[in-house]
């Protein structure tokens, strides 16, 4: 639907609202999908009219559209289910469970099971997690708060939540203007015309005798329209005849008329041409489906294909009245172009493709020649995710591919791209395959679909919405374009090219969905989503290998390419004629490859050529300016603008890329944010309002004790923290060069005072008789579980309230020390155990339902809701020393033992399936990698062993490299990076990073200078970009995970009471735990039994900054304590 038609709908909505046609208003809102009436939605929620709520929602989204939509429908149906249970209407509850809630079981089976179990309770409030559920009215109000956040964050509701600002009775005003115009055109205008109908054009009946008086303006009566008891059939109204709209509607007509169409279409052209068409209707029929004047009540509705076919018909040019709209020309300057280099990042392999997230404008997806894809957060310059190339299911691949994969050169990425709403990532490879990932969290790209799509290389991949269904379009060396559902089912197979298809450009004009494709022989074709062949067969300039792109607003079409002779062409197409509208000059002759280009801001073009970036104004043929980006870019660099046009990514010659900025880009990169954008479906305790308060005081409480919810799903774009928005207004006259900060000497961030960070002590946690030796966050991020040296576990939970609307763990609000009504403690059986020698261990199931732990005795399995012991197993001796759940099966537990063995235990059948032997001393750490299909174990013997998950056979054993001759004593811990390849190894003498695929050590840091004490514990942040390390002297270090460079030191004086600092016994963190969604939040367990949660100040938003790095080489001034022992590391590598 054109923009004018869309605006007409808004005018009709305003008219219906003014005339009190309430039902019609909301029906049109739903059917058009242009405006989501939040007030009406709230009214229906509060009234409990659930069928109408879902019916209204269905006009804007479906339950499986995206993660936000799923959560919206889940909250509504869950509330409906709880209300049925509250009424004791079990039959209705069962009906809701089966018909409405079952759909969510495929996404969260455990949650569905827990919801089902509520049927067995007399009152669902007997469930500990729902014990705080209030009355129905309060529950609906709380749910509405959550739903508003989800709707505002959902990309499908973007631009649909605010009604346009219109003057009162705008439609009536336009009609009056039209009537006045008609009255002015009357041959015999009367002074006081009598307007009796709008169904026909107004004319004044001639009067008897000459009439010379001035026409009187016509005004439609303002009296309210009387609602008739029955309505006559409404006739079809002639659409607005506006030049721009006509051009859009006829976007491809010229291509069809001027091109040599395929044989399947030629017959249609001949037949159509032989049909007589009245001259006055020719253009109207071609451009708009108009109703003939003789039949005012008939509507000529056409299918997309029929409309497209009609546009193939050649017609003679006739006069037609049109009111062209001029293109808005906003003022601009060279400073609007991102030309200043902000920084350079090292990818590690040649960058072959890049794409910015459609709404998170500093999130960059990068594909490489080694097959890796990486997700970069440019504000923090962090790798959020790195996915090496891997065939997910070889058995599903063709025999041809299986034969070539073993002997041909390595597979590279040919294209990476985001889906329009940013929920999926598409990757095309140079051999056969495409991969789709679901983007669910900042550090989480989940495998969604692998397809053996083409024979040979897959040259391009794009997302499209044929029939309002998100699909993937691909093309390849096999000369075919294919359209795929997200399930992997092939919808269309477009054949017709005689050379490999180089690129594709899906687009739509009004209701016509189509695809442009270009081949290496310079042929351009256009396809509808049917099986009737191509509608266009056209030549690109110079028969060049071409890429086609639309401007951001979809109104202008450009192409750029290079011919076999090396001549490059950049042109704009006239869609209505299928001809070149403008050819841009300034491209170099005889390029050695195909030049790449991009568009931005509906105003600029950029091309990478001749070790430069060249810019054009879209409306000027000559080069606007060119830059070399401070050197280091290849002859034909790849480049990509973000959606706002304030950042430009450009590849470098040394396997990296540069980020160029304008003034707005400088400000966006300065903003500090948390990377935890999303939140998934939560167990019931997180989905219901729980009011809880703790008795402990909160250290460093600000004047407003409220923390912005950084992990809320209600945020579709990053929330800027710690920035005064008034002071961030940027002077337009200020140049970009002045805006970029001048380099300053880097200084290590030192936090020595409590006011320099946020922290909270868990209530009722201090117990000098029991040290906190193991510490975990719940997987939901709403609680902390601590295991003391006495074998007792304590649980703290954060409730959802005004101060903490997310219900997640935070240092701004004290949690509740949580216990069931029974008063049970989660206590391990320690009878006959020497607690001084016992080694406590703990592991939590993925759904937070069960926890296993031991403290020198049997392993106990506890229910997290009731604290009851479900079972015990693994009688001593030997005692268990480390526990880890299998990542793919909660019934399988890897248990490290005191006698150096590892038991693979099946809890369900109470049986040890395998017993692994390879260490010489007790097991101190276990970590699974699903990517590598291995289990890595560490022992008190300073050995690392690698075991196959499939066969439980030992693959490899390596010794931790000790720099000094110090005895290899103490615990060694292991933890996998989020990429499931890099491995963090922690010993009191060092931090080390290993490549687990080879077990090669790639980085090492030794205690020194600012942090000289032995390491007590360390862990990766949730996004694996930071490492939090605690030391025996009470210091806490925050390191960059990639480089092991120290970026922040937190002194004990910042979080320990003065009494502990002055005490005779040293107090220090024995264990560190990291929040599962907030990368800047961590918790420490201390020797006095206390637990503290620590975060940076809101105004800071992060723990210091890294020393300046350029492609891995430090270029800032740092003390030796800030480095990661590179000289020592290199010396050790040479040994």
mmCIF file of C-alpha atoms in Angstrom, residues 479-619:
data_model
loop_
_atom_site.group_PDB
_atom_site.id
_atom_site.type_symbol
_atom_site.label_atom_id
_atom_site.label_comp_id
_atom_site.label_asym_id
_atom_site.label_seq_id
_atom_site.Cartn_x
_atom_site.Cartn_y
_atom_site.Cartn_z
ATOM 1 C CA UNK A 479 22.784 -20.294 -12.198
ATOM 2 C CA UNK A 480 19.691 -20.701 -10.017
ATOM 3 C CA UNK A 481 17.831 -18.448 -7.551
ATOM 4 C CA UNK A 482 16.015 -20.268 -4.737
ATOM 5 C CA UNK A 483 13.535 -19.166 -2.091
ATOM 6 C CA UNK A 484 13.439 -21.042 1.226
ATOM 7 C CA UNK A 485 11.135 -21.112 4.195
ATOM 8 C CA UNK A 486 12.847 -20.799 7.572
ATOM 9 C CA UNK A 487 12.069 -24.488 8.069
ATOM 10 C CA UNK A 488 14.316 -25.392 5.126
ATOM 11 C CA UNK A 489 11.473 -26.151 2.710
ATOM 12 C CA UNK A 490 12.128 -24.813 -0.791
ATOM 13 C CA UNK A 491 9.319 -22.593 -2.079
ATOM 14 C CA UNK A 492 10.588 -21.479 -5.490
ATOM 15 C CA UNK A 493 13.310 -22.389 -7.965
ATOM 16 C CA UNK A 494 14.021 -19.635 -10.515
ATOM 17 C CA UNK A 495 15.967 -20.758 -13.590
ATOM 18 C CA UNK A 496 16.836 -18.703 -16.636
ATOM 19 C CA UNK A 497 20.316 -17.295 -16.198
ATOM 20 C CA UNK A 498 23.002 -18.826 -18.391
ATOM 21 C CA UNK A 499 25.891 -17.700 -16.150
ATOM 22 C CA UNK A 500 26.481 -17.943 -12.382
ATOM 23 C CA UNK A 501 24.119 -15.656 -10.481
ATOM 24 C CA UNK A 502 26.222 -13.028 -8.710
ATOM 25 C CA UNK A 503 23.732 -11.090 -6.573
ATOM 26 C CA UNK A 504 20.062 -10.732 -5.680
ATOM 27 C CA UNK A 505 17.973 -7.758 -4.589
ATOM 28 C CA UNK A 506 14.502 -8.603 -3.220
ATOM 29 C CA UNK A 507 12.165 -5.614 -3.044
ATOM 30 C CA UNK A 508 8.532 -4.600 -3.207
ATOM 31 C CA UNK A 509 6.507 -1.758 -4.625
ATOM 32 C CA UNK A 510 3.089 -1.346 -3.085
ATOM 33 C CA UNK A 511 1.688 -4.889 -3.121
ATOM 34 C CA UNK A 512 4.112 -6.290 -5.704
ATOM 35 C CA UNK A 513 6.923 -8.462 -4.317
ATOM 36 C CA UNK A 514 9.776 -9.179 -6.718
ATOM 37 C CA UNK A 515 13.475 -10.066 -6.958
ATOM 38 C CA UNK A 516 16.151 -8.543 -9.147
ATOM 39 C CA UNK A 517 19.015 -10.901 -9.949
ATOM 40 C CA UNK A 518 22.311 -10.218 -11.685
ATOM 41 C CA UNK A 519 24.704 -12.708 -13.274
ATOM 42 C CA UNK A 520 28.411 -12.670 -13.997
ATOM 43 C CA UNK A 521 27.669 -12.118 -17.708
ATOM 44 C CA UNK A 522 25.953 -8.810 -16.916
ATOM 45 C CA UNK A 523 22.365 -10.006 -17.374
ATOM 46 C CA UNK A 524 19.678 -8.555 -15.078
ATOM 47 C CA UNK A 525 16.422 -10.410 -14.537
ATOM 48 C CA UNK A 526 13.328 -9.775 -12.408
ATOM 49 C CA UNK A 527 11.136 -12.457 -10.883
ATOM 50 C CA UNK A 528 7.777 -12.620 -9.176
ATOM 51 C CA UNK A 529 7.163 -15.283 -6.565
ATOM 52 C CA UNK A 530 5.634 -17.740 -9.013
ATOM 53 C CA UNK A 531 6.793 -20.270 -11.581
ATOM 54 C CA UNK A 532 6.241 -18.233 -14.749
ATOM 55 C CA UNK A 533 9.839 -17.341 -15.457
ATOM 56 C CA UNK A 534 11.658 -14.014 -15.402
ATOM 57 C CA UNK A 535 9.879 -10.779 -16.299
ATOM 58 C CA UNK A 536 13.058 -8.940 -17.317
ATOM 59 C CA UNK A 537 16.085 -9.778 -19.426
ATOM 60 C CA UNK A 538 18.275 -6.708 -19.442
ATOM 61 C CA UNK A 539 21.969 -5.870 -19.764
ATOM 62 C CA UNK A 540 23.956 -4.146 -17.048
ATOM 63 C CA UNK A 541 26.273 -1.350 -18.240
ATOM 64 C CA UNK A 542 29.309 -2.878 -19.917
ATOM 65 C CA UNK A 543 27.861 -6.345 -19.302
ATOM 66 C CA UNK A 544 29.387 -5.961 -15.865
ATOM 67 C CA UNK A 545 29.210 -8.254 -12.891
ATOM 68 C CA UNK A 546 26.816 -6.083 -10.915
ATOM 69 C CA UNK A 547 25.256 -5.560 -7.492
ATOM 70 C CA UNK A 548 21.919 -3.730 -7.205
ATOM 71 C CA UNK A 549 20.776 -1.734 -4.156
ATOM 72 C CA UNK A 550 17.834 0.482 -3.325
ATOM 73 C CA UNK A 551 18.140 3.696 -1.367
ATOM 74 C CA UNK A 552 17.070 3.471 2.273
ATOM 75 C CA UNK A 553 13.540 4.694 1.531
ATOM 76 C CA UNK A 554 13.189 2.242 -1.366
ATOM 77 C CA UNK A 555 12.506 4.962 -3.924
ATOM 78 C CA UNK A 556 15.741 4.898 -5.965
ATOM 79 C CA UNK A 557 17.571 1.981 -7.553
ATOM 80 C CA UNK A 558 21.345 1.875 -8.092
ATOM 81 C CA UNK A 559 23.813 -0.657 -9.424
ATOM 82 C CA UNK A 560 27.570 -0.927 -9.342
ATOM 83 C CA UNK A 561 29.771 -3.474 -11.031
ATOM 84 C CA UNK A 562 32.888 -4.286 -13.033
ATOM 85 C CA UNK A 563 33.111 -5.811 -16.494
ATOM 86 C CA UNK A 564 35.448 -8.576 -17.602
ATOM 87 C CA UNK A 565 37.665 -5.900 -19.132
ATOM 88 C CA UNK A 566 38.003 -4.238 -15.709
ATOM 89 C CA UNK A 567 35.800 -1.205 -16.405
ATOM 90 C CA UNK A 568 33.604 -0.221 -13.458
ATOM 91 C CA UNK A 569 30.163 1.378 -13.621
ATOM 92 C CA UNK A 570 28.025 3.130 -11.010
ATOM 93 C CA UNK A 571 24.552 4.084 -12.233
ATOM 94 C CA UNK A 572 21.051 5.002 -11.120
ATOM 95 C CA UNK A 573 18.149 3.340 -12.918
ATOM 96 C CA UNK A 574 14.923 4.918 -14.083
ATOM 97 C CA UNK A 575 12.520 2.227 -12.975
ATOM 98 C CA UNK A 576 9.580 3.559 -14.936
ATOM 99 C CA UNK A 577 11.529 3.245 -18.194
ATOM 100 C CA UNK A 578 13.967 0.451 -17.464
ATOM 101 C CA UNK A 579 16.806 2.701 -18.559
ATOM 102 C CA UNK A 580 19.857 4.287 -16.972
ATOM 103 C CA UNK A 581 18.896 7.599 -15.409
ATOM 104 C CA UNK A 582 22.362 8.721 -14.322
ATOM 105 C CA UNK A 583 25.894 7.384 -14.788
ATOM 106 C CA UNK A 584 28.374 8.509 -12.166
ATOM 107 C CA UNK A 585 31.894 9.425 -13.215
ATOM 108 C CA UNK A 586 35.174 9.067 -11.346
ATOM 109 C CA UNK A 587 35.663 5.310 -11.255
ATOM 110 C CA UNK A 588 39.061 4.007 -12.199
ATOM 111 C CA UNK A 589 39.563 1.903 -15.307
ATOM 112 C CA UNK A 590 40.931 -1.628 -15.376
ATOM 113 C CA UNK A 591 40.094 -2.840 -11.884
ATOM 114 C CA UNK A 592 41.455 -6.236 -10.938
ATOM 115 C CA UNK A 593 38.178 -7.329 -9.344
ATOM 116 C CA UNK A 594 34.571 -6.323 -8.794
ATOM 117 C CA UNK A 595 34.139 -3.006 -6.977
ATOM 118 C CA UNK A 596 31.803 -2.906 -3.970
ATOM 119 C CA UNK A 597 29.424 -0.108 -3.007
ATOM 120 C CA UNK A 598 26.724 0.944 -0.517
ATOM 121 C CA UNK A 599 24.127 3.699 -0.066
ATOM 122 C CA UNK A 600 23.229 5.780 2.962
ATOM 123 C CA UNK A 601 20.887 8.500 4.237
ATOM 124 C CA UNK A 602 18.951 8.523 0.927
ATOM 125 C CA UNK A 603 21.625 10.933 -0.246
ATOM 126 C CA UNK A 604 25.087 9.390 -0.620
ATOM 127 C CA UNK A 605 26.812 6.582 -2.496
ATOM 128 C CA UNK A 606 30.160 5.100 -1.496
ATOM 129 C CA UNK A 607 32.457 2.853 -3.534
ATOM 130 C CA UNK A 608 35.667 1.117 -2.455
ATOM 131 C CA UNK A 609 38.281 1.380 -5.191
ATOM 132 C CA UNK A 610 41.968 2.093 -5.723
ATOM 133 C CA UNK A 611 42.809 1.842 -1.995
ATOM 134 C CA UNK A 612 40.269 4.585 -1.367
ATOM 135 C CA UNK A 613 36.654 5.236 -0.502
ATOM 136 C CA UNK A 614 34.899 7.475 -3.003
ATOM 137 C CA UNK A 615 31.657 9.306 -2.189
ATOM 138 C CA UNK A 616 28.964 10.679 -4.486
ATOM 139 C CA UNK A 617 25.915 12.819 -3.910
ATOM 140 C CA UNK A 618 23.091 10.768 -5.452
ATOM 141 C CA UNK A 619 21.971 13.819 -7.441
#
